[in-house]
Amino acid sequence: MKIVTADEMRQIDRDAAAKGLPTETLMANAGRAVAEEVKERIGDMADRRVLVLVGPGNNGGDGLVAASHLQEGGAKVDLYIWSRKTEGDANFAATQAKGIPFVKAEEDEGFKDLLCLTEKADVIVDSLLGTGKARAISGTLKGMLEVVARWRRGDAVVAAVDLPTGLDADTGAVDEATVPADFTVTLGYPKPGLFLLPGARYVGELSVADIGFPPEPEGQSPLEMIIPELVKQLLPARPALSHKGTFGKVMVVAGSVNYVGAPFLACVSAGRVGAGLVTLACANTIYPILASKLVETTFLPLLDSPPGLLYGEAMNVLVRALPDYNVALLGPGLGQEAVTKSFVDQLLRWISSETTGKFKDVSWVIDADGLNALPSIRKWPDVIPQKAVLTPHPAEMGRLLGLSVEQVQADRLGVARRAAAEWGRVVVLKGAYTIVASPDGQTFVNPGANPALASAGTGDVLAGAIAGLMAQGLDPKRAAVAGVFIHGLAGDLVRDEVGDAGALAGDLLDLLPEAISVVKAVD
């Protein structure tokens, strides 16, 4: 699904009108969609108090239509209207035909009426500006939002129409007066600012309402939101007449004396998304520990010195085995000691200098301590295999680009795109609204932001999932997109089962197949 800027959204509106789809129809669809989302989230609307904040333009019109539908659904609706001419407004007239009371902001001295309405509202619908913000919020509108933020009931739900008022659709910048939403119903297509900080913190749960725009034009969009329908198309086939070789072989190079959990999570994850065979190449010292846990995984024990840390001599055994594998996952839990970084350096240089082509069919996922070793390697982008996915979290991305975490987080889209272009590799920038950026400029945003995933090891599960999908024939970009979404969906399933606190990375593993089944069941 396209992610569009405010200007692109306005052009889509104009194009729809030129094709005979009037604004009035789109507004009717939008308002109905907002009302339906409110009803779905709140439940029985009988006698619920709903305050609709109505602004000028289409966003306010959407709110008026939603108000009519909510009143019909049994809610007690009030309108608070700012900077909108109501004479000749058919949607406003429809609310009056239903007996919905209203207050105009310019007639409400000291916001006394707004204060009363805010304190008793169960639901507050923000349909003030949407994408219409062009300058800092001031005057009456600022005062209104301050009243709502300060005096709304503690359990009142705020629903934003298209965008929370004051959130910049393109940049994610947020006005100081912006009221955070509990959920946002964005209309037609999502906008970049919904996924960018600080705006993403104000969106709440996000849904995208189909309001009747013509189908997307053919061809790639440079910025897309990952949706189940896309992932369903990407998932590899599972023919009945298959064997383990059909679904590919993954070599996981991972683990150290202090981090034995990371290779376990990565190996099981690769298998859980469907890889036919997973082999763990790990230090001799930790091999017995992992062998007792990973009963479906095969092993390639490697020389370690000091105990539990891979070093240069281990590379000789590894490179002899690698050509028999479809994918190598390098990094989870390797550690950041000098001897380990030297091992990564020698391994990647050996692979890049090989002239016989025996490694040409091996794809790579480089994660965690594989990434942490790269800054110490001279001209490291030159030694990364071409078919590779790099999966940094913000701190790792900062080290690779010489940026602070704050700089990465302030421009996640721009940073991910810059990295993919400079390195010529697919990049997965992890975190809330994970980004997949391709060297060709195409960029994908995963719509998930889930605190249940904020625990150690979830990145190892993601790396294993991407590697497992690559082993089954997906190219790096498609494997990254599908892996990110399936991993996020499994996280949602965990959250629904155990809550958003206390979930562990291992909880994801058994739910990866269920997440794939959910995607496959999408119509």
Short mmCIF file of C-alpha atoms in Angstrom, two decimals:
data_model
loop_
_atom_site.label_atom_id
_atom_site.label_comp_id
_atom_site.label_asym_id
_atom_site.label_seq_id
_atom_site.Cartn_x
_atom_site.Cartn_y
_atom_site.Cartn_z
CA MET A 1 0.00 0.00 0.00
CA LYS A 2 1.38 3.39 -0.96
CA ILE A 3 2.50 5.87 1.66
CA VAL A 4 1.85 9.34 0.26
CA THR A 5 2.82 12.88 1.15
CA ALA A 6 0.25 15.62 1.70
CA ASP A 7 0.83 16.98 -1.82
CA GLU A 8 0.48 13.51 -3.32
CA MET A 9 -2.75 13.01 -1.36
CA ARG A 10 -4.15 16.26 -2.75
CA GLN A 11 -3.25 15.14 -6.27
CA ILE A 12 -4.98 11.80 -5.67
CA ASP A 13 -8.09 13.75 -4.63
CA ARG A 14 -7.93 15.81 -7.81
CA ASP A 15 -7.40 12.74 -9.97
CA ALA A 16 -10.38 11.03 -8.35
CA ALA A 17 -12.57 14.05 -9.04
CA ALA A 18 -11.42 14.08 -12.67
CA LYS A 19 -12.51 10.44 -12.94
CA GLY A 20 -15.99 11.28 -11.69
CA LEU A 21 -15.52 10.51 -8.00
CA PRO A 22 -16.67 13.68 -6.20
CA THR A 23 -15.33 14.94 -2.89
CA GLU A 24 -18.78 14.52 -1.35
CA THR A 25 -18.69 10.76 -1.99
CA LEU A 26 -15.19 10.42 -0.56
CA MET A 27 -16.22 12.43 2.49
CA ALA A 28 -19.30 10.27 3.03
CA ASN A 29 -17.15 7.15 2.85
CA ALA A 30 -14.53 8.63 5.16
CA GLY A 31 -17.00 9.70 7.82
CA ARG A 32 -18.69 6.31 7.76
CA ALA A 33 -15.32 4.57 8.09
CA VAL A 34 -14.38 6.70 11.10
CA ALA A 35 -17.70 5.99 12.81
CA GLU A 36 -17.35 2.26 12.16
CA GLU A 37 -13.84 2.24 13.63
CA VAL A 38 -15.07 4.07 16.74
CA LYS A 39 -17.91 1.57 17.16
CA GLU A 40 -15.56 -1.40 16.68
CA ARG A 41 -13.14 -0.16 19.31
CA ILE A 42 -15.63 1.18 21.84
CA GLY A 43 -18.38 -1.42 21.45
CA ASP A 44 -22.00 -0.61 22.28
CA MET A 45 -22.47 3.12 21.65
CA ALA A 46 -25.81 3.41 23.47
CA ASP A 47 -25.71 6.53 25.65
CA ARG A 48 -21.97 7.00 25.09
CA ARG A 49 -21.02 10.68 25.04
CA VAL A 50 -19.08 11.62 21.92
CA LEU A 51 -17.52 15.04 21.36
CA VAL A 52 -16.59 15.75 17.73
CA LEU A 53 -14.12 18.61 17.23
CA VAL A 54 -14.94 19.97 13.77
CA GLY A 55 -12.54 22.09 11.75
CA PRO A 56 -12.64 23.63 8.28
CA GLY A 57 -12.26 21.77 5.01
CA ASN A 58 -12.61 18.09 4.27
CA ASN A 59 -11.33 16.89 7.64
CA GLY A 60 -14.12 18.71 9.43
CA GLY A 61 -16.59 17.40 6.89
CA ASP A 62 -15.43 13.85 7.62
CA GLY A 63 -16.07 14.51 11.30
CA LEU A 64 -19.59 15.78 10.64
CA VAL A 65 -20.46 12.65 8.65
CA ALA A 66 -19.00 10.49 11.44
CA ALA A 67 -21.10 12.42 13.98
CA SER A 68 -24.31 11.60 12.09
CA HIS A 69 -23.46 7.90 11.97
CA LEU A 70 -22.51 7.78 15.65
CA GLN A 71 -25.76 9.49 16.62
CA GLU A 72 -27.67 6.92 14.58
CA GLY A 73 -25.74 4.21 16.44
CA GLY A 74 -27.13 5.37 19.78
CA ALA A 75 -24.40 7.73 20.96
CA LYS A 76 -25.09 11.16 22.40
CA VAL A 77 -23.05 13.39 20.14
CA ASP A 78 -21.98 17.01 20.60
CA LEU A 79 -20.22 19.15 18.00
CA TYR A 80 -17.62 21.79 18.80
CA ILE A 81 -16.98 23.78 15.63
CA TRP A 82 -13.92 25.89 14.92
CA SER A 83 -13.34 28.13 11.89
CA ARG A 84 -16.03 26.53 9.75
CA LYS A 85 -18.88 28.17 7.89
CA THR A 86 -21.97 26.10 8.52
CA GLU A 87 -24.34 27.89 6.14
CA GLY A 88 -24.93 25.76 3.08
CA ASP A 89 -22.93 22.86 4.55
CA ALA A 90 -24.93 19.75 3.70
CA ASN A 91 -23.09 17.59 6.22
CA PHE A 92 -23.72 20.08 9.01
CA ALA A 93 -27.38 20.27 7.99
CA ALA A 94 -27.58 16.48 8.26
CA THR A 95 -26.38 16.65 11.87
CA GLN A 96 -29.01 19.24 12.66
CA ALA A 97 -31.73 17.09 11.12
CA LYS A 98 -30.71 14.47 13.70
CA GLY A 99 -30.86 17.00 16.54
CA ILE A 100 -27.13 17.01 17.31
CA PRO A 101 -26.27 20.05 19.48
CA PHE A 102 -23.33 22.25 18.58
CA VAL A 103 -21.17 25.02 19.96
CA LYS A 104 -19.10 27.41 17.87
CA ALA A 105 -15.67 28.14 19.28
CA GLU A 106 -15.85 31.86 18.55
CA GLU A 107 -19.00 32.08 20.70
CA ASP A 108 -17.60 30.10 23.64
CA GLU A 109 -16.09 32.67 25.97
CA GLY A 110 -13.23 31.22 27.97
CA PHE A 111 -13.93 27.75 26.51
CA LYS A 112 -16.54 27.16 29.23
CA ASP A 113 -18.72 24.96 27.01
CA LEU A 114 -15.73 23.07 25.67
CA LEU A 115 -14.53 22.36 29.20
CA CYS A 116 -17.93 20.95 30.15
CA LEU A 117 -18.17 18.82 26.99
CA THR A 118 -14.60 17.55 27.38
CA GLU A 119 -15.06 16.48 30.99
CA LYS A 120 -18.11 14.32 30.24
CA ALA A 121 -17.05 12.83 26.87
CA ASP A 122 -16.36 9.11 26.56
CA VAL A 123 -14.93 9.60 23.06
CA ILE A 124 -13.36 12.71 21.51
CA VAL A 125 -13.09 12.73 17.71
CA ASP A 126 -10.38 15.06 16.38
CA SER A 127 -11.44 16.20 12.91
CA LEU A 128 -9.89 19.66 13.04
CA LEU A 129 -7.04 19.82 10.52
CA GLY A 130 -5.82 16.47 9.20
CA THR A 131 -3.20 17.19 6.54
CA GLY A 132 -4.18 20.87 6.55
CA LYS A 133 -1.60 22.07 9.07
CA ALA A 134 0.60 24.70 7.43
CA ARG A 135 1.95 26.72 10.39
CA ALA A 136 2.34 26.62 14.14
CA ILE A 137 -0.95 26.27 15.98
CA SER A 138 -1.94 29.44 17.82
CA GLY A 139 -4.91 31.47 19.00
CA THR A 140 -8.28 29.85 19.50
CA LEU A 141 -7.25 26.45 18.15
CA LYS A 142 -4.29 26.27 20.51
CA GLY A 143 -6.53 27.17 23.43
CA MET A 144 -9.04 24.50 22.42
CA LEU A 145 -6.43 21.78 22.26
CA GLU A 146 -4.98 22.81 25.61
CA VAL A 147 -8.43 22.47 27.20
CA VAL A 148 -8.92 19.03 25.67
CA ALA A 149 -5.46 17.83 26.74
CA ARG A 150 -5.85 19.08 30.29
CA TRP A 151 -9.46 18.42 31.11
CA ARG A 152 -10.57 15.32 29.24
CA ARG A 153 -11.61 12.42 31.41
CA GLY A 154 -8.84 9.99 32.19
CA ASP A 155 -10.63 7.11 30.48
CA ALA A 156 -11.85 9.11 27.49
CA VAL A 157 -10.69 7.78 24.12
CA VAL A 158 -9.30 10.18 21.51
CA ALA A 159 -9.81 9.22 17.87
CA ALA A 160 -7.97 11.21 15.19
CA VAL A 161 -9.35 11.57 11.69
CA ASP A 162 -6.54 11.11 9.15
CA LEU A 163 -3.90 12.63 11.48
CA PRO A 164 -3.85 14.05 15.00
CA THR A 165 -4.18 17.81 14.67
CA GLY A 166 -0.73 19.40 14.55
CA LEU A 167 1.14 16.33 13.29
CA ASP A 168 2.96 17.08 10.05
CA ALA A 169 1.89 14.53 7.44
CA ASP A 170 5.28 14.49 5.72
CA THR A 171 7.87 14.85 8.46
CA GLY A 172 6.27 13.58 11.66
CA ALA A 173 6.99 16.90 13.37
CA VAL A 174 4.44 17.65 16.09
CA ASP A 175 3.08 20.97 17.30
CA GLU A 176 3.36 21.52 21.03
CA ALA A 177 -0.45 21.74 21.20
CA THR A 178 -1.07 18.33 19.56
CA VAL A 179 -3.27 15.99 21.58
CA PRO A 180 -2.11 12.35 21.40
CA ALA A 181 -4.68 9.98 19.93
CA ASP A 182 -5.55 6.53 21.21
CA PHE A 183 -6.17 5.53 17.61
CA THR A 184 -5.97 7.19 14.23
CA VAL A 185 -8.05 6.40 11.18
CA THR A 186 -6.03 7.60 8.23
CA LEU A 187 -7.96 8.00 5.01
CA GLY A 188 -7.22 6.47 1.63
CA TYR A 189 -3.48 6.05 2.09
CA PRO A 190 -1.12 6.33 5.08
CA LYS A 191 1.20 9.34 5.31
CA PRO A 192 4.92 9.29 6.19
CA GLY A 193 4.52 11.38 9.34
CA LEU A 194 2.44 8.65 10.95
CA PHE A 195 5.54 6.44 11.14
CA LEU A 196 8.21 9.04 11.93
CA LEU A 197 9.24 10.34 15.32
CA PRO A 198 8.06 12.23 17.23
CA GLY A 199 4.71 11.99 15.41
CA ALA A 200 4.48 8.20 15.68
CA ARG A 201 4.12 8.58 19.45
CA TYR A 202 0.91 10.59 18.97
CA VAL A 203 -0.86 8.25 16.54
CA GLY A 204 -1.90 5.43 18.85
CA GLU A 205 -3.17 2.37 17.00
CA LEU A 206 -3.31 3.02 13.28
CA SER A 207 -5.88 1.84 10.77
CA VAL A 208 -6.18 2.74 7.10
CA ALA A 209 -9.70 3.31 5.76
CA ASP A 210 -10.54 2.51 2.16
CA ILE A 211 -12.73 5.44 1.13
CA GLY A 212 -13.18 4.50 -2.51
CA PHE A 213 -10.19 5.88 -4.37
CA PRO A 214 -9.49 4.16 -7.71
CA PRO A 215 -6.99 1.25 -7.53
CA GLU A 216 -3.34 2.12 -7.23
CA PRO A 217 -1.58 2.58 -10.57
CA GLU A 218 0.69 -0.22 -11.69
CA GLY A 219 4.38 -0.06 -10.87
CA GLN A 220 6.56 0.41 -7.83
CA SER A 221 5.87 3.12 -5.30
CA PRO A 222 9.06 4.46 -3.69
CA LEU A 223 7.45 4.28 -0.24
CA GLU A 224 5.00 1.58 0.83
CA MET A 225 3.37 0.23 3.96
CA ILE A 226 3.70 -3.53 4.35
CA ILE A 227 0.27 -5.16 4.34
CA PRO A 228 -0.76 -8.82 4.60
CA GLU A 229 -1.85 -8.97 0.96
CA LEU A 230 1.67 -8.04 -0.16
CA VAL A 231 3.33 -10.57 2.16
CA LYS A 232 0.97 -13.32 1.01
CA GLN A 233 2.24 -12.80 -2.54
CA LEU A 234 5.85 -13.03 -1.35
CA LEU A 235 5.62 -16.22 0.70
CA PRO A 236 7.37 -19.18 -0.94
CA ALA A 237 5.33 -22.07 -2.27
CA ARG A 238 5.18 -25.29 -0.26
CA PRO A 239 4.62 -28.05 -2.83
CA ALA A 240 3.38 -31.39 -1.53
CA LEU A 241 6.12 -33.39 -3.26
CA SER A 242 8.98 -31.78 -1.35
CA HIS A 243 11.97 -32.71 0.78
CA LYS A 244 14.19 -30.70 3.09
CA GLY A 245 16.40 -29.63 0.20
CA THR A 246 13.40 -28.03 -1.48
CA PHE A 247 13.22 -25.41 1.24
CA GLY A 248 16.85 -24.50 1.47
CA LYS A 249 19.72 -24.68 3.95
CA VAL A 250 20.76 -21.99 6.44
CA MET A 251 24.17 -21.74 8.08
CA VAL A 252 24.00 -19.67 11.28
CA VAL A 253 27.36 -18.36 12.47
CA ALA A 254 26.62 -17.19 15.97
CA GLY A 255 27.15 -17.38 19.70
CA SER A 256 29.90 -16.89 22.26
CA VAL A 257 30.52 -17.83 25.86
CA ASN A 258 28.37 -14.96 27.15
CA TYR A 259 25.61 -15.25 24.55
CA VAL A 260 24.32 -18.77 24.02
CA GLY A 261 20.68 -17.69 23.71
CA ALA A 262 21.12 -15.70 20.50
CA PRO A 263 22.09 -18.66 18.28
CA PHE A 264 19.26 -20.74 19.75
CA LEU A 265 16.69 -18.06 18.86
CA ALA A 266 18.08 -17.49 15.37
CA CYS A 267 18.26 -21.19 14.48
CA VAL A 268 14.77 -22.06 15.70
CA SER A 269 13.34 -18.99 13.97
CA ALA A 270 14.86 -19.97 10.61
CA GLY A 271 13.28 -23.39 10.95
CA ARG A 272 9.93 -22.06 12.12
CA VAL A 273 9.49 -19.97 8.96
CA GLY A 274 10.09 -23.05 6.83
CA ALA A 275 13.80 -23.52 6.08
CA GLY A 276 14.54 -27.17 5.27
CA LEU A 277 17.82 -27.47 7.20
CA VAL A 278 19.51 -25.22 9.72
CA THR A 279 23.13 -25.70 10.79
CA LEU A 280 24.79 -23.80 13.61
CA ALA A 281 28.47 -22.99 13.31
CA CYS A 282 29.55 -22.11 16.82
CA ALA A 283 32.55 -22.22 19.14
CA ASN A 284 33.57 -25.66 20.39
CA THR A 285 33.20 -24.60 24.00
CA ILE A 286 29.51 -23.69 23.76
CA TYR A 287 28.60 -26.49 21.34
CA PRO A 288 27.52 -28.97 24.08
CA ILE A 289 25.21 -26.39 25.67
CA LEU A 290 23.45 -25.61 22.41
CA ALA A 291 23.38 -29.20 21.19
CA SER A 292 21.29 -30.11 24.24
CA LYS A 293 18.69 -27.49 23.25
CA LEU A 294 18.68 -27.51 19.45
CA VAL A 295 17.64 -31.05 18.66
CA GLU A 296 16.49 -30.28 15.09
CA THR A 297 19.62 -28.26 14.21
CA THR A 298 22.82 -29.76 12.83
CA PHE A 299 26.18 -28.43 13.97
CA LEU A 300 29.54 -27.30 12.70
CA PRO A 301 31.72 -26.88 15.81
CA LEU A 302 34.54 -24.39 15.25
CA LEU A 303 37.88 -23.73 16.90
CA ASP A 304 37.75 -21.13 19.66
CA SER A 305 40.46 -19.19 21.44
CA PRO A 306 40.02 -18.01 24.13
CA PRO A 307 37.23 -20.45 25.04
CA GLY A 308 33.86 -19.50 23.61
CA LEU A 309 35.16 -16.99 21.05
CA LEU A 310 35.71 -17.71 17.38
CA TYR A 311 39.04 -16.72 15.87
CA GLY A 312 40.75 -16.75 12.50
CA GLU A 313 41.55 -20.45 12.27
CA ALA A 314 37.84 -21.27 12.59
CA MET A 315 37.29 -19.59 9.23
CA ASN A 316 39.06 -22.39 7.36
CA VAL A 317 36.50 -24.98 8.44
CA LEU A 318 33.59 -22.63 7.84
CA VAL A 319 34.47 -21.60 4.29
CA ARG A 320 34.77 -25.23 3.22
CA ALA A 321 31.19 -25.89 4.37
CA LEU A 322 29.52 -22.65 3.22
CA PRO A 323 29.17 -23.39 -0.53
CA ASP A 324 26.67 -26.15 0.30
CA TYR A 325 24.30 -23.64 1.91
CA ASN A 326 21.81 -21.18 0.44
CA VAL A 327 22.09 -18.59 3.21
CA ALA A 328 24.58 -17.60 5.89
CA LEU A 329 23.41 -15.66 8.94
CA LEU A 330 26.39 -13.97 10.59
CA GLY A 331 26.44 -12.26 13.94
CA PRO A 332 23.90 -13.07 16.68
CA GLY A 333 25.73 -13.27 19.99
CA LEU A 334 29.26 -13.50 18.53
CA GLY A 335 30.55 -10.91 20.98
CA GLN A 336 32.58 -7.78 20.34
CA GLU A 337 36.01 -8.87 21.44
CA ALA A 338 38.95 -8.03 19.20
CA VAL A 339 39.54 -11.66 18.26
CA THR A 340 35.91 -12.01 17.12
CA LYS A 341 36.01 -8.82 15.06
CA SER A 342 39.16 -10.13 13.41
CA PHE A 343 37.36 -13.39 12.61
CA VAL A 344 34.51 -11.48 10.92
CA ASP A 345 37.02 -9.35 9.00
CA GLN A 346 38.94 -12.38 7.72
CA LEU A 347 35.78 -14.27 6.82
CA LEU A 348 34.26 -11.44 4.79
CA ARG A 349 37.54 -10.66 3.05
CA TRP A 350 37.99 -14.32 2.14
CA ILE A 351 34.48 -14.48 0.67
CA SER A 352 34.92 -11.23 -1.29
CA SER A 353 38.32 -12.24 -2.68
CA GLU A 354 37.21 -15.70 -3.82
CA THR A 355 37.46 -15.83 -7.63
CA THR A 356 36.17 -19.30 -8.38
CA GLY A 357 32.57 -18.32 -7.77
CA LYS A 358 31.88 -21.07 -5.26
CA PHE A 359 30.17 -18.57 -2.90
CA LYS A 360 28.13 -16.78 -5.55
CA ASP A 361 24.88 -18.58 -4.69
CA VAL A 362 25.15 -17.94 -0.94
CA SER A 363 23.00 -15.08 0.35
CA TRP A 364 23.77 -13.38 3.64
CA VAL A 365 22.06 -11.83 6.64
CA ILE A 366 24.41 -9.77 8.77
CA ASP A 367 23.07 -8.95 12.22
CA ALA A 368 24.07 -7.89 15.71
CA ASP A 369 27.78 -8.48 16.38
CA GLY A 370 28.36 -9.15 12.69
CA LEU A 371 27.36 -5.50 12.21
CA ASN A 372 29.29 -4.34 15.25
CA ALA A 373 32.49 -5.74 13.72
CA LEU A 374 32.10 -3.79 10.47
CA PRO A 375 33.33 -0.31 11.55
CA SER A 376 36.71 -1.85 12.40
CA ILE A 377 37.04 -3.27 8.86
CA ARG A 378 38.66 -0.96 6.32
CA LYS A 379 36.23 -0.13 3.47
CA TRP A 380 33.81 -2.69 4.85
CA PRO A 381 31.02 -2.10 2.25
CA ASP A 382 33.43 -3.48 -0.35
CA VAL A 383 33.68 -6.86 1.39
CA ILE A 384 29.98 -7.43 2.08
CA PRO A 385 28.50 -10.03 -0.31
CA GLN A 386 26.19 -8.46 -2.88
CA LYS A 387 23.17 -10.59 -1.93
CA ALA A 388 22.93 -9.47 1.67
CA VAL A 389 20.51 -7.99 4.19
CA LEU A 390 21.89 -5.84 7.01
CA THR A 391 19.65 -5.60 10.09
CA PRO A 392 20.83 -2.82 12.43
CA HIS A 393 18.92 -1.40 15.36
CA PRO A 394 19.31 2.40 15.80
CA ALA A 395 22.50 2.19 17.88
CA GLU A 396 24.15 -0.17 15.40
CA MET A 397 23.04 2.03 12.50
CA GLY A 398 24.54 5.02 14.28
CA ARG A 399 27.90 3.26 14.65
CA LEU A 400 27.92 2.27 11.00
CA LEU A 401 27.15 5.80 9.78
CA GLY A 402 28.89 7.84 12.46
CA LEU A 403 25.61 9.21 13.83
CA SER A 404 24.07 9.38 17.28
CA VAL A 405 21.01 7.30 18.10
CA GLU A 406 19.06 10.55 18.32
CA GLN A 407 20.09 11.50 14.79
CA VAL A 408 19.06 8.09 13.47
CA GLN A 409 15.69 8.21 15.19
CA ALA A 410 15.02 11.78 14.07
CA ASP A 411 15.19 10.77 10.39
CA ARG A 412 14.62 7.03 10.24
CA LEU A 413 13.38 7.00 6.65
CA GLY A 414 16.17 9.22 5.38
CA VAL A 415 18.87 7.33 7.28
CA ALA A 416 17.68 3.92 6.10
CA ARG A 417 17.49 5.08 2.49
CA ARG A 418 20.92 6.70 2.68
CA ALA A 419 22.45 3.51 4.12
CA ALA A 420 20.89 1.26 1.47
CA ALA A 421 22.07 3.57 -1.31
CA GLU A 422 25.61 4.01 0.04
CA TRP A 423 26.15 0.35 0.86
CA GLY A 424 24.27 -1.06 -2.12
CA ARG A 425 22.54 -3.61 0.12
CA VAL A 426 19.07 -4.13 1.58
CA VAL A 427 18.86 -2.53 5.02
CA VAL A 428 16.39 -3.29 7.80
CA LEU A 429 16.32 -0.48 10.37
CA LYS A 430 14.70 -2.12 13.37
CA GLY A 431 12.46 -0.54 15.99
CA ALA A 432 8.88 0.69 16.12
CA TYR A 433 7.72 0.93 12.49
CA THR A 434 10.66 -1.07 11.17
CA ILE A 435 11.93 0.15 7.80
CA VAL A 436 13.15 -1.99 4.91
CA ALA A 437 15.18 0.06 2.43
CA SER A 438 16.46 -1.25 -0.89
CA PRO A 439 19.35 0.15 -2.95
CA ASP A 440 16.88 0.77 -5.81
CA GLY A 441 15.14 3.39 -3.65
CA GLN A 442 12.07 1.35 -2.83
CA THR A 443 11.32 1.58 0.88
CA PHE A 444 8.80 -0.27 3.04
CA VAL A 445 7.44 0.60 6.48
CA ASN A 446 6.01 -2.06 8.77
CA PRO A 447 2.91 -0.67 10.52
CA GLY A 448 3.64 -2.39 13.84
CA ALA A 449 4.76 -0.69 17.05
CA ASN A 450 4.58 -3.22 19.86
CA PRO A 451 6.20 -2.88 23.31
CA ALA A 452 5.97 -6.66 23.71
CA LEU A 453 8.88 -6.86 21.24
CA ALA A 454 11.07 -4.60 23.36
CA SER A 455 13.05 -7.40 24.96
CA ALA A 456 16.44 -9.00 24.38
CA GLY A 457 16.61 -11.56 21.60
CA THR A 458 13.72 -10.45 19.42
CA GLY A 459 16.23 -9.17 16.87
CA ASP A 460 17.81 -12.63 16.72
CA VAL A 461 14.39 -14.07 15.92
CA LEU A 462 13.94 -11.53 13.13
CA ALA A 463 17.35 -12.28 11.62
CA GLY A 464 16.58 -16.00 11.66
CA ALA A 465 13.21 -15.43 10.00
CA ILE A 466 14.74 -13.40 7.18
CA ALA A 467 17.45 -16.01 6.65
CA GLY A 468 14.89 -18.83 6.64
CA LEU A 469 12.80 -17.09 4.00
CA MET A 470 15.86 -16.35 1.86
CA ALA A 471 16.77 -20.05 2.00
CA GLN A 472 13.42 -20.80 0.37
CA GLY A 473 14.24 -18.68 -2.65
CA LEU A 474 13.20 -15.12 -1.77
CA ASP A 475 15.62 -12.41 -2.82
CA PRO A 476 17.00 -10.14 -0.07
CA LYS A 477 14.37 -7.40 -0.45
CA ARG A 478 11.39 -9.75 -0.49
CA ALA A 479 12.75 -11.86 2.35
CA ALA A 480 13.31 -8.75 4.47
CA VAL A 481 9.80 -7.41 3.82
CA ALA A 482 8.12 -10.75 4.54
CA GLY A 483 10.33 -11.50 7.54
CA VAL A 484 9.74 -8.13 9.16
CA PHE A 485 5.97 -8.43 8.80
CA ILE A 486 5.71 -12.04 9.99
CA HIS A 487 7.97 -11.28 12.96
CA GLY A 488 5.81 -8.27 13.85
CA LEU A 489 2.60 -10.24 13.48
CA ALA A 490 3.96 -12.99 15.74
CA GLY A 491 4.74 -10.24 18.24
CA ASP A 492 1.13 -9.06 18.05
CA LEU A 493 -0.06 -12.61 18.71
CA VAL A 494 2.22 -12.83 21.74
CA ARG A 495 0.94 -9.49 23.03
CA ASP A 496 -2.66 -10.63 22.62
CA GLU A 497 -1.86 -13.82 24.54
CA VAL A 498 0.33 -12.60 27.42
CA GLY A 499 0.13 -8.80 27.34
CA ASP A 500 2.62 -6.10 26.37
CA ALA A 501 4.89 -6.63 29.40
CA GLY A 502 6.81 -9.77 30.22
CA ALA A 503 6.85 -11.29 26.75
CA LEU A 504 10.14 -13.00 25.91
CA ALA A 505 11.83 -13.45 22.55
CA GLY A 506 11.35 -17.21 22.81
CA ASP A 507 7.57 -16.67 22.97
CA LEU A 508 7.69 -15.62 19.32
CA LEU A 509 9.11 -18.86 18.01
CA ASP A 510 6.06 -21.10 18.22
CA LEU A 511 3.85 -18.31 16.85
CA LEU A 512 5.83 -17.71 13.65
CA PRO A 513 4.02 -20.56 11.83
CA GLU A 514 0.68 -19.21 13.07
CA ALA A 515 1.58 -15.76 11.76
CA ILE A 516 2.35 -17.27 8.35
CA SER A 517 -0.98 -19.10 8.40
CA VAL A 518 -2.80 -15.84 9.20
CA VAL A 519 -1.16 -14.17 6.22
CA LYS A 520 -1.97 -17.07 3.91
CA ALA A 521 -5.64 -16.87 4.96
CA VAL A 522 -5.98 -13.23 3.86
CA ASP A 523 -8.51 -12.82 1.04
#
